[in-house]
Amino acid sequence: MPNYPDEVALSNAVNHLSHLPPLVTSWEIEALKGELAEAAEGRRFVLQGGDCSENFDECQSSTIAGKLKILLQMSVVLIHGSRRPVTRVGRFAGQYAKPRSKDEETKDGVTLPSYRGDLVNRAEFTPESRIPNPDLLLRGYYNAALTLNFIRSLIDGGFADLHHPEYWELDFVKHASKSAEYESLVADITSSVNFLENVSGKPISDFSRVEFYTSHEGLHLLYEQAQTRQVPRREGWYNLSTHFPWIGDRTRNLKEAHIEYFRGIQNPIGVKVGPTMEPDELIALIDALNPKDEPGRLMLIHRFGDQKITDHLPNLIGKVMSAKKSVTWCCDPMHGNTETAGNYKTRNFTKILSELEQAFDVHQKAGSVLGGVHFELTGENVTECTGGARGLNAEDLARDYRTQVDPRLNYEQALEMALLIAQRMKA
Ligand code: PEP
Ligand code: CO
């Protein structure tokens, strides 16, 4: 928890937040839980993605629409490759609080508290900006509400026409070594979409309602708690700030507060699982968070790094399978592959893909199901991750590096990643 210097202001903000209307509903939350249960059995696939850290200044129409567009387009590619329905979960409308490895940051001999996400303090490197400010909890809520409102209207208003490959920006394809394969996959998708429209006599956007679910790391417990409510005709407590909150790799200690809070809510929840997780600890965690073994309740989002995944994942899967626990497995190939290049934190496309391919292999070999993937990405062509069809290298990073926390796949890299996963799933 951040140290708020003004406790009265903090308690006023939390009190105010606890009286504002919810952002999502319990029936949407239960619907997602059902979908995650299907994904655990291989009847559905989950695509979760968005910024590492949303920021208030980017609560703008173009940024939000861009994120929605890339997620929708990736999902179409994945539906085609996996031959399964795809559940889309955005890391948006609340992804404002960040865990940090260090409490302080030093620049040119000056040491200040670390930036911990716009929900807590501001990124600017000045003493005033870095003081935790309770008003930001309310601004976070309002920005989440604005974001979600726009997303819901876009979806209702036919934005889903972006299903059509004509709307995709596929310029990068010609730079890829696999360009012929990409082109044939896109041609295949185009003909499937056209076929569906001809047979049904309706545009594809009328065909089925496109759903987007929201998610964020449930890090700031006061923010989460203030929006945790009881609802009529259902038992228990719902976190109504998001459909799918998750517990980060740094806050999943069994004896600590996040587990205590999360075990008391009805939402489907995620837990990030990194290299320090021991198999017995994982079983204890599953027992604490899902004592009734409810399908769809728990998604384990593993993130080891391309060099470490085969050392850790097989044992964890083996343990979960022999204990007969129902979980939905998801691979986050981003967080274990962070590296530094000069002044920049970056990630390499080939390593990200390699962790993902190894995840498919390990699950297949163990007889378990990889039910989803989790990416940090953006709809714009920023230069934060290296590699991909255009071969971005360390020198290119300076050109358009915008993230304040972790590096994201850009539009082209994200779409290419989806094409590669689709090919793999089809095979
Ligand atoms: C994140 O998802 O941005 C994050 C901080 O991940 P992890 O908890 O896996 O490090
Ligand atoms: Co991140």
GROMACS .gro file of C-alpha atoms and ligand atoms in nm:
model
  438
    1MET     CA    1   0.000   0.000   0.000
    2PRO     CA    2   0.119   0.350  -0.075
    3ASN     CA    3   0.180   0.577   0.221
    4TYR     CA    4  -0.081   0.850   0.203
    5PRO     CA    5   0.026   1.149   0.409
    6ASP     CA    6  -0.334   1.273   0.455
    7GLU     CA    7  -0.540   0.994   0.611
    8VAL     CA    8  -0.858   1.199   0.640
    9ALA     CA    9  -0.852   1.284   0.271
   10LEU     CA   10  -0.792   0.917   0.195
   11SER     CA   11  -1.086   0.799   0.397
   12ASN     CA   12  -1.311   1.065   0.240
   13ALA     CA   13  -1.212   0.955  -0.108
   14VAL     CA   14  -1.273   0.588  -0.032
   15ASN     CA   15  -1.607   0.670   0.125
   16HIS     CA   16  -1.710   0.874  -0.180
   17LEU     CA   17  -1.602   0.592  -0.412
   18SER     CA   18  -1.806   0.340  -0.221
   19HIS     CA   19  -2.127   0.532  -0.301
   20LEU     CA   20  -2.077   0.569  -0.675
   21PRO     CA   21  -2.260   0.338  -0.916
   22PRO     CA   22  -2.089   0.016  -1.025
   23LEU     CA   23  -1.901  -0.005  -1.355
   24VAL     CA   24  -2.002  -0.360  -1.444
   25THR     CA   25  -2.282  -0.595  -1.342
   26SER     CA   26  -2.294  -0.930  -1.166
   27TRP     CA   27  -2.458  -1.101  -1.466
   28GLU     CA   28  -2.175  -0.996  -1.695
   29ILE     CA   29  -1.930  -1.125  -1.436
   30GLU     CA   30  -2.109  -1.461  -1.414
   31ALA     CA   31  -2.122  -1.486  -1.795
   32LEU     CA   32  -1.745  -1.443  -1.811
   33LYS     CA   33  -1.699  -1.709  -1.546
   34GLY     CA   34  -1.894  -1.951  -1.765
   35GLU     CA   35  -1.676  -1.864  -2.064
   36LEU     CA   36  -1.355  -1.918  -1.868
   37ALA     CA   37  -1.486  -2.260  -1.764
   38GLU     CA   38  -1.532  -2.346  -2.134
   39ALA     CA   39  -1.179  -2.224  -2.209
   40ALA     CA   40  -1.043  -2.462  -1.944
   41GLU     CA   41  -1.191  -2.750  -2.140
   42GLY     CA   42  -1.062  -2.632  -2.477
   43ARG     CA   43  -1.406  -2.527  -2.603
   44ARG     CA   44  -1.312  -2.159  -2.617
   45PHE     CA   45  -0.999  -1.945  -2.620
   46VAL     CA   46  -0.928  -1.628  -2.421
   47LEU     CA   47  -0.746  -1.326  -2.556
   48GLN     CA   48  -0.651  -1.082  -2.282
   49GLY     CA   49  -0.459  -0.769  -2.371
   50GLY     CA   50  -0.399  -0.401  -2.327
   51ASP     CA   51  -0.161  -0.156  -2.168
   52CYS     CA   52   0.076  -0.246  -1.890
   53SER     CA   53  -0.047   0.070  -1.730
   54GLU     CA   54  -0.326   0.289  -1.860
   55ASN     CA   55  -0.276   0.655  -1.795
   56PHE     CA   56  -0.524   0.936  -1.749
   57ASP     CA   57  -0.380   1.150  -2.030
   58GLU     CA   58  -0.449   0.870  -2.276
   59CYS     CA   59  -0.815   0.844  -2.187
   60GLN     CA   60  -0.887   0.962  -2.543
   61SER     CA   61  -1.107   0.836  -2.822
   62SER     CA   62  -0.829   0.741  -3.064
   63THR     CA   63  -0.630   0.545  -2.805
   64ILE     CA   64  -0.932   0.354  -2.678
   65ALA     CA   65  -1.067   0.280  -3.026
   66GLY     CA   66  -0.719   0.168  -3.135
   67LYS     CA   67  -0.695  -0.083  -2.852
   68LEU     CA   68  -1.040  -0.217  -2.919
   69LYS     CA   69  -0.963  -0.250  -3.288
   70ILE     CA   70  -0.644  -0.452  -3.245
   71LEU     CA   71  -0.805  -0.683  -2.988
   72LEU     CA   72  -1.103  -0.742  -3.214
   73GLN     CA   73  -0.886  -0.808  -3.517
   74MET     CA   74  -0.657  -1.045  -3.326
   75SER     CA   75  -0.961  -1.229  -3.197
   76VAL     CA   76  -1.091  -1.285  -3.551
   77VAL     CA   77  -0.754  -1.432  -3.648
   78LEU     CA   78  -0.760  -1.655  -3.340
   79ILE     CA   79  -1.116  -1.773  -3.402
   80HIS     CA   80  -1.006  -1.876  -3.746
   81GLY     CA   81  -0.694  -2.055  -3.624
   82SER     CA   82  -0.841  -2.224  -3.319
   83ARG     CA   83  -1.185  -2.299  -3.463
   84ARG     CA   84  -1.327  -2.194  -3.129
   85PRO     CA   85  -1.512  -1.890  -3.002
   86VAL     CA   86  -1.279  -1.633  -2.849
   87THR     CA   87  -1.345  -1.436  -2.531
   88ARG     CA   88  -1.198  -1.087  -2.542
   89VAL     CA   89  -1.075  -0.937  -2.216
   90GLY     CA   90  -0.919  -0.591  -2.221
   91ARG     CA   91  -0.664  -0.469  -1.971
   92PHE     CA   92  -0.859  -0.147  -1.960
   93ALA     CA   93  -1.100   0.074  -1.767
   94GLY     CA   94  -0.907   0.043  -1.441
   95GLN     CA   95  -0.550  -0.072  -1.512
   96TYR     CA   96  -0.413   0.228  -1.323
   97ALA     CA   97  -0.215   0.089  -1.026
   98LYS     CA   98   0.129  -0.068  -1.064
   99PRO     CA   99   0.344  -0.280  -0.836
  100ARG     CA  100   0.706  -0.167  -0.853
  101SER     CA  101   1.023  -0.360  -0.778
  102LYS     CA  102   1.176  -0.059  -0.601
  103ASP     CA  103   1.007   0.192  -0.369
  104GLU     CA  104   1.233   0.471  -0.487
  105GLU     CA  105   1.382   0.597  -0.809
  106THR     CA  106   1.706   0.796  -0.844
  107LYS     CA  107   1.783   1.031  -1.134
  108ASP     CA  108   2.091   1.256  -1.153
  109GLY     CA  109   2.151   1.216  -0.780
  110VAL     CA  110   1.791   1.297  -0.681
  111THR     CA  111   1.586   1.022  -0.511
  112LEU     CA  112   1.205   1.029  -0.513
  113PRO     CA  113   0.929   0.773  -0.444
  114SER     CA  114   0.863   0.549  -0.748
  115TYR     CA  115   0.574   0.619  -0.982
  116ARG     CA  116   0.305   0.365  -0.888
  117GLY     CA  117   0.043   0.427  -1.154
  118ASP     CA  118  -0.197   0.719  -1.208
  119LEU     CA  119  -0.431   0.584  -0.941
  120VAL     CA  120  -0.164   0.661  -0.679
  121ASN     CA  121   0.074   0.935  -0.795
  122ARG     CA  122   0.201   1.099  -1.114
  123ALA     CA  123   0.491   0.998  -1.337
  124GLU     CA  124   0.654   1.342  -1.357
  125PHE     CA  125   0.986   1.337  -1.167
  126THR     CA  126   0.908   1.607  -0.908
  127PRO     CA  127   0.854   1.567  -0.531
  128GLU     CA  128   0.492   1.696  -0.554
  129SER     CA  129   0.394   1.456  -0.834
  130ARG     CA  130   0.524   1.154  -0.651
  131ILE     CA  131   0.322   1.208  -0.330
  132PRO     CA  132   0.032   0.956  -0.316
  133ASN     CA  133  -0.287   1.158  -0.370
  134PRO     CA  134  -0.628   1.014  -0.269
  135ASP     CA  135  -0.813   1.230  -0.527
  136LEU     CA  136  -0.653   1.011  -0.792
  137LEU     CA  137  -0.865   0.717  -0.674
  138LEU     CA  138  -1.173   0.911  -0.781
  139ARG     CA  139  -1.015   1.027  -1.104
  140GLY     CA  140  -0.934   0.661  -1.173
  141TYR     CA  141  -1.295   0.564  -1.126
  142TYR     CA  142  -1.418   0.846  -1.354
  143ASN     CA  143  -1.165   0.764  -1.625
  144ALA     CA  144  -1.260   0.397  -1.605
  145ALA     CA  145  -1.627   0.492  -1.641
  146LEU     CA  146  -1.554   0.717  -1.943
  147THR     CA  147  -1.346   0.445  -2.106
  148LEU     CA  148  -1.607   0.179  -2.053
  149ASN     CA  149  -1.887   0.405  -2.170
  150PHE     CA  150  -1.705   0.469  -2.497
  151ILE     CA  151  -1.622   0.100  -2.543
  152ARG     CA  152  -1.983  -0.002  -2.490
  153SER     CA  153  -2.107   0.258  -2.740
  154LEU     CA  154  -1.851   0.163  -3.002
  155ILE     CA  155  -1.952  -0.199  -2.978
  156ASP     CA  156  -2.323  -0.119  -2.996
  157GLY     CA  157  -2.265   0.114  -3.290
  158GLY     CA  158  -2.125  -0.136  -3.536
  159PHE     CA  159  -1.756  -0.090  -3.463
  160ALA     CA  160  -1.747  -0.466  -3.490
  161ASP     CA  161  -1.740  -0.423  -3.870
  162LEU     CA  162  -1.366  -0.422  -3.815
  163HIS     CA  163  -1.408  -0.798  -3.838
  164HIS     CA  164  -1.349  -0.732  -4.205
  165PRO     CA  165  -0.991  -0.783  -4.315
  166GLU     CA  166  -1.035  -0.479  -4.548
  167TYR     CA  167  -1.004  -0.264  -4.236
  168TRP     CA  168  -0.678  -0.417  -4.129
  169GLU     CA  169  -0.348  -0.238  -4.177
  170LEU     CA  170  -0.148  -0.513  -4.339
  171ASP     CA  171   0.139  -0.315  -4.487
  172PHE     CA  172   0.386  -0.488  -4.260
  173VAL     CA  173   0.305  -0.827  -4.407
  174LYS     CA  174   0.522  -0.771  -4.711
  175HIS     CA  175   0.825  -0.721  -4.486
  176ALA     CA  176   0.777  -1.056  -4.315
  177SER     CA  177   0.974  -1.365  -4.409
  178LYS     CA  178   0.647  -1.554  -4.386
  179SER     CA  179   0.456  -1.303  -4.600
  180ALA     CA  180   0.305  -1.566  -4.831
  181GLU     CA  181   0.168  -1.762  -4.535
  182TYR     CA  182   0.025  -1.448  -4.374
  183GLU     CA  183  -0.140  -1.346  -4.699
  184SER     CA  184  -0.301  -1.684  -4.745
  185LEU     CA  185  -0.432  -1.681  -4.387
  186VAL     CA  186  -0.584  -1.336  -4.434
  187ALA     CA  187  -0.734  -1.443  -4.769
  188ASP     CA  188  -0.886  -1.743  -4.595
  189ILE     CA  189  -1.038  -1.524  -4.323
  190THR     CA  190  -1.174  -1.282  -4.583
  191SER     CA  191  -1.345  -1.559  -4.773
  192SER     CA  192  -1.491  -1.705  -4.452
  193VAL     CA  193  -1.635  -1.368  -4.353
  194ASN     CA  194  -1.779  -1.315  -4.700
  195PHE     CA  195  -1.924  -1.663  -4.704
  196LEU     CA  196  -2.095  -1.608  -4.370
  197GLU     CA  197  -2.241  -1.277  -4.487
  198ASN     CA  198  -2.368  -1.429  -4.813
  199VAL     CA  199  -2.528  -1.725  -4.642
  200SER     CA  200  -2.689  -1.520  -4.366
  201GLY     CA  201  -2.775  -1.218  -4.579
  202LYS     CA  202  -2.653  -0.995  -4.294
  203PRO     CA  203  -2.334  -0.802  -4.226
  204ILE     CA  204  -2.111  -0.993  -3.988
  205SER     CA  205  -2.152  -0.729  -3.717
  206ASP     CA  206  -2.522  -0.828  -3.696
  207PHE     CA  207  -2.436  -1.189  -3.668
  208SER     CA  208  -2.357  -1.215  -3.304
  209ARG     CA  209  -2.303  -0.950  -3.043
  210VAL     CA  210  -1.939  -0.880  -2.983
  211GLU     CA  211  -1.859  -0.885  -2.612
  212PHE     CA  212  -1.565  -0.721  -2.445
  213TYR     CA  213  -1.484  -0.784  -2.083
  214THR     CA  214  -1.264  -0.564  -1.866
  215SER     CA  215  -0.982  -0.661  -1.634
  216HIS     CA  216  -0.714  -0.498  -1.424
  217GLU     CA  217  -0.467  -0.596  -1.155
  218GLY     CA  218  -0.659  -0.569  -0.827
  219LEU     CA  219  -0.362  -0.412  -0.657
  220HIS     CA  220  -0.500  -0.114  -0.471
  221LEU     CA  221  -0.721  -0.281  -0.214
  222LEU     CA  222  -0.899   0.035  -0.105
  223TYR     CA  223  -1.005   0.106  -0.462
  224GLU     CA  224  -1.125  -0.253  -0.505
  225GLN     CA  225  -1.293  -0.275  -0.167
  226ALA     CA  226  -1.489   0.047  -0.217
  227GLN     CA  227  -1.651  -0.102  -0.528
  228THR     CA  228  -1.718  -0.445  -0.378
  229ARG     CA  229  -2.088  -0.482  -0.317
  230GLN     CA  230  -2.372  -0.722  -0.259
  231VAL     CA  231  -2.633  -0.741  -0.533
  232PRO     CA  232  -3.000  -0.839  -0.523
  233ARG     CA  233  -3.082  -1.209  -0.569
  234ARG     CA  234  -2.725  -1.333  -0.570
  235GLU     CA  235  -2.512  -1.458  -0.287
  236GLY     CA  236  -2.180  -1.316  -0.185
  237TRP     CA  237  -1.984  -1.008  -0.279
  238TYR     CA  238  -1.895  -0.883  -0.625
  239ASN     CA  239  -1.613  -0.655  -0.725
  240LEU     CA  240  -1.813  -0.431  -0.959
  241SER     CA  241  -1.517  -0.221  -1.076
  242THR     CA  242  -1.422  -0.486  -1.333
  243HIS     CA  243  -1.527  -0.827  -1.460
  244PHE     CA  244  -1.194  -0.993  -1.403
  245PRO     CA  245  -0.946  -0.867  -1.144
  246TRP     CA  246  -0.615  -1.048  -1.108
  247ILE     CA  247  -0.349  -1.085  -0.841
  248GLY     CA  248   0.002  -0.990  -0.950
  249ASP     CA  249   0.310  -1.205  -0.913
  250ARG     CA  250   0.436  -0.978  -0.634
  251THR     CA  251   0.122  -0.983  -0.420
  252ARG     CA  252   0.020  -1.349  -0.426
  253ASN     CA  253   0.169  -1.442  -0.088
  254LEU     CA  254  -0.077  -1.673   0.089
  255LYS     CA  255  -0.064  -1.492   0.420
  256GLU     CA  256  -0.106  -1.146   0.278
  257ALA     CA  257  -0.393  -0.913   0.217
  258HIS     CA  258  -0.461  -0.966  -0.153
  259ILE     CA  259  -0.542  -1.334  -0.110
  260GLU     CA  260  -0.764  -1.247   0.184
  261TYR     CA  261  -0.958  -0.994  -0.023
  262PHE     CA  262  -0.982  -1.205  -0.341
  263ARG     CA  263  -1.101  -1.518  -0.166
  264GLY     CA  264  -1.407  -1.323  -0.054
  265ILE     CA  265  -1.536  -1.214  -0.395
  266GLN     CA  266  -1.744  -1.402  -0.654
  267ASN     CA  267  -1.572  -1.274  -0.970
  268PRO     CA  268  -1.359  -1.500  -1.183
  269ILE     CA  269  -1.004  -1.409  -1.083
  270GLY     CA  270  -0.656  -1.442  -1.225
  271VAL     CA  271  -0.330  -1.512  -1.050
  272LYS     CA  272   0.005  -1.441  -1.212
  273VAL     CA  273   0.238  -1.734  -1.165
  274GLY     CA  274   0.612  -1.664  -1.199
  275PRO     CA  275   0.932  -1.865  -1.151
  276THR     CA  276   0.930  -1.843  -0.770
  277MET     CA  277   0.602  -2.036  -0.739
  278GLU     CA  278   0.652  -2.383  -0.585
  279PRO     CA  279   0.408  -2.662  -0.677
  280ASP     CA  280   0.285  -2.712  -0.317
  281GLU     CA  281   0.238  -2.340  -0.275
  282LEU     CA  282   0.028  -2.334  -0.590
  283ILE     CA  283  -0.204  -2.602  -0.454
  284ALA     CA  284  -0.243  -2.413  -0.126
  285LEU     CA  285  -0.322  -2.100  -0.324
  286ILE     CA  286  -0.584  -2.279  -0.534
  287ASP     CA  287  -0.743  -2.420  -0.218
  288ALA     CA  288  -0.756  -2.075  -0.062
  289LEU     CA  289  -0.903  -1.903  -0.367
  290ASN     CA  290  -1.129  -2.173  -0.505
  291PRO     CA  291  -1.220  -2.406  -0.217
  292LYS     CA  292  -1.531  -2.538  -0.396
  293ASP     CA  293  -1.337  -2.607  -0.716
  294GLU     CA  294  -1.580  -2.395  -0.916
  295PRO     CA  295  -1.500  -2.415  -1.292
  296GLY     CA  296  -1.408  -2.077  -1.445
  297ARG     CA  297  -1.334  -1.919  -1.109
  298LEU     CA  298  -0.956  -1.927  -1.134
  299MET     CA  299  -0.724  -1.848  -1.421
  300LEU     CA  300  -0.354  -1.916  -1.371
  301ILE     CA  301  -0.159  -1.673  -1.587
  302HIS     CA  302   0.193  -1.812  -1.614
  303ARG     CA  303   0.483  -1.585  -1.699
  304PHE     CA  304   0.828  -1.739  -1.672
  305GLY     CA  305   1.042  -1.615  -1.962
  306ASP     CA  306   1.146  -1.814  -2.267
  307GLN     CA  307   1.452  -1.959  -2.092
  308LYS     CA  308   1.265  -2.067  -1.779
  309ILE     CA  309   0.925  -2.195  -1.882
  310THR     CA  310   1.028  -2.558  -1.932
  311ASP     CA  311   1.198  -2.562  -1.589
  312HIS     CA  312   0.881  -2.462  -1.409
  313LEU     CA  313   0.559  -2.518  -1.599
  314PRO     CA  314   0.561  -2.899  -1.634
  315ASN     CA  315   0.585  -2.949  -1.255
  316LEU     CA  316   0.308  -2.703  -1.183
  317ILE     CA  317   0.077  -2.860  -1.441
  318GLY     CA  318   0.157  -3.209  -1.309
  319LYS     CA  319   0.074  -3.107  -0.956
  320VAL     CA  320  -0.254  -2.937  -1.051
  321MET     CA  321  -0.359  -3.234  -1.263
  322SER     CA  322  -0.282  -3.494  -0.998
  323ALA     CA  323  -0.470  -3.286  -0.738
  324LYS     CA  324  -0.762  -3.271  -0.989
  325LYS     CA  325  -0.812  -2.896  -0.958
  326SER     CA  326  -1.008  -2.710  -1.222
  327VAL     CA  327  -0.817  -2.409  -1.342
  328THR     CA  328  -0.800  -2.220  -1.671
  329TRP     CA  329  -0.440  -2.188  -1.791
  330CYS     CA  330  -0.324  -1.875  -1.970
  331CYS     CA  331   0.022  -1.777  -2.096
  332ASP     CA  332   0.158  -1.425  -2.044
  333PRO     CA  333   0.473  -1.433  -2.259
  334MET     CA  334   0.555  -1.067  -2.181
  335HIS     CA  335   0.655  -1.032  -1.818
  336GLY     CA  336   0.928  -1.295  -1.803
  337ASN     CA  337   1.098  -1.153  -2.112
  338THR     CA  338   1.173  -0.796  -2.011
  339GLU     CA  339   1.528  -0.678  -2.084
  340THR     CA  340   1.717  -0.349  -2.099
  341ALA     CA  341   1.859  -0.194  -2.415
  342GLY     CA  342   2.043   0.131  -2.341
  343ASN     CA  343   1.799   0.352  -2.152
  344TYR     CA  344   1.495   0.146  -2.247
  345LYS     CA  345   1.308  -0.147  -2.100
  346THR     CA  346   1.216  -0.366  -2.395
  347ARG     CA  347   1.103  -0.714  -2.499
  348ASN     CA  348   1.190  -0.913  -2.807
  349PHE     CA  349   0.924  -1.048  -3.043
  350THR     CA  350   1.107  -1.378  -3.101
  351LYS     CA  351   1.144  -1.449  -2.729
  352ILE     CA  352   0.780  -1.366  -2.664
  353LEU     CA  353   0.674  -1.601  -2.942
  354SER     CA  354   0.913  -1.867  -2.819
  355GLU     CA  355   0.766  -1.867  -2.466
  356LEU     CA  356   0.420  -1.895  -2.617
  357GLU     CA  357   0.513  -2.185  -2.844
  358GLN     CA  358   0.677  -2.365  -2.555
  359ALA     CA  359   0.361  -2.310  -2.350
  360PHE     CA  360   0.151  -2.481  -2.620
  361ASP     CA  361   0.403  -2.770  -2.633
  362VAL     CA  362   0.422  -2.818  -2.256
  363HIS     CA  363   0.044  -2.822  -2.214
  364GLN     CA  364  -0.002  -3.057  -2.506
  365LYS     CA  365   0.258  -3.298  -2.371
  366ALA     CA  366   0.102  -3.291  -2.024
  367GLY     CA  367  -0.249  -3.347  -2.157
  368SER     CA  368  -0.374  -3.014  -2.021
  369VAL     CA  369  -0.523  -2.720  -2.207
  370LEU     CA  370  -0.376  -2.378  -2.274
  371GLY     CA  371  -0.697  -2.178  -2.256
  372GLY     CA  372  -0.572  -1.831  -2.336
  373VAL     CA  373  -0.300  -1.574  -2.395
  374HIS     CA  374  -0.223  -1.246  -2.222
  375PHE     CA  375  -0.039  -0.959  -2.394
  376GLU     CA  376   0.070  -0.607  -2.327
  377LEU     CA  377  -0.011  -0.426  -2.647
  378THR     CA  378  -0.140  -0.105  -2.796
  379GLY     CA  379  -0.325  -0.013  -3.113
  380GLU     CA  380  -0.059   0.233  -3.223
  381ASN     CA  381   0.273   0.173  -3.394
  382VAL     CA  382   0.492   0.267  -3.099
  383THR     CA  383   0.851   0.138  -3.080
  384GLU     CA  384   0.878  -0.036  -2.746
  385CYS     CA  385   0.939  -0.405  -2.830
  386THR     CA  386   1.210  -0.517  -3.073
  387GLY     CA  387   1.166  -0.761  -3.362
  388GLY     CA  388   0.864  -0.853  -3.572
  389ALA     CA  389   0.822  -0.821  -3.948
  390ARG     CA  390   0.978  -0.474  -3.967
  391GLY     CA  391   1.278  -0.590  -3.765
  392LEU     CA  392   1.274  -0.309  -3.506
  393ASN     CA  393   1.609  -0.302  -3.326
  394ALA     CA  394   1.747  -0.133  -3.013
  395GLU     CA  395   1.826   0.187  -3.208
  396ASP     CA  396   1.465   0.216  -3.326
  397LEU     CA  397   1.326   0.227  -2.970
  398ALA     CA  398   1.396   0.600  -2.925
  399ARG     CA  399   1.174   0.686  -3.223
  400ASP     CA  400   0.839   0.643  -3.051
  401TYR     CA  401   0.883   0.499  -2.703
  402ARG     CA  402   0.584   0.607  -2.494
  403THR     CA  403   0.512   0.361  -2.215
  404GLN     CA  404   0.575   0.474  -1.859
  405VAL     CA  405   0.602   0.118  -1.731
  406ASP     CA  406   0.636  -0.197  -1.947
  407PRO     CA  407   0.699  -0.215  -2.324
  408ARG     CA  408   0.400  -0.315  -2.539
  409LEU     CA  409   0.366  -0.491  -2.872
  410ASN     CA  410   0.258  -0.233  -3.129
  411TYR     CA  411  -0.034  -0.276  -3.373
  412GLU     CA  412   0.168  -0.460  -3.634
  413GLN     CA  413   0.357  -0.679  -3.389
  414ALA     CA  414   0.034  -0.774  -3.213
  415LEU     CA  415  -0.146  -0.866  -3.535
  416GLU     CA  416   0.156  -1.066  -3.650
  417MET     CA  417   0.166  -1.247  -3.316
  418ALA     CA  418  -0.201  -1.343  -3.364
  419LEU     CA  419  -0.129  -1.471  -3.717
  420LEU     CA  420   0.153  -1.688  -3.582
  421ILE     CA  421  -0.055  -1.829  -3.295
  422ALA     CA  422  -0.341  -1.895  -3.535
  423GLN     CA  423  -0.112  -2.090  -3.766
  424ARG     CA  424   0.014  -2.292  -3.476
  425MET     CA  425  -0.337  -2.365  -3.347
  426LYS     CA  426  -0.460  -2.460  -3.690
  427ALA     CA  427  -0.176  -2.707  -3.727
  428PEP     C1  428   0.155  -0.674  -1.518
  428PEP     O1  429   0.075  -0.758  -1.563
  428PEP     O2  430   0.167  -0.558  -1.565
  428PEP     C2  431   0.245  -0.716  -1.407
  428PEP     C3  432   0.297  -0.630  -1.323
  428PEP     O3  433   0.267  -0.849  -1.410
  428PEP     P1  434   0.331  -0.949  -1.302
  428PEP     O4  435   0.249  -0.937  -1.177
  428PEP     O5  436   0.316  -1.080  -1.372
  428PEP     O6  437   0.474  -0.907  -1.284
  429CO      CO  438   0.336  -0.502  -1.718
   0.00000   0.00000   0.00000
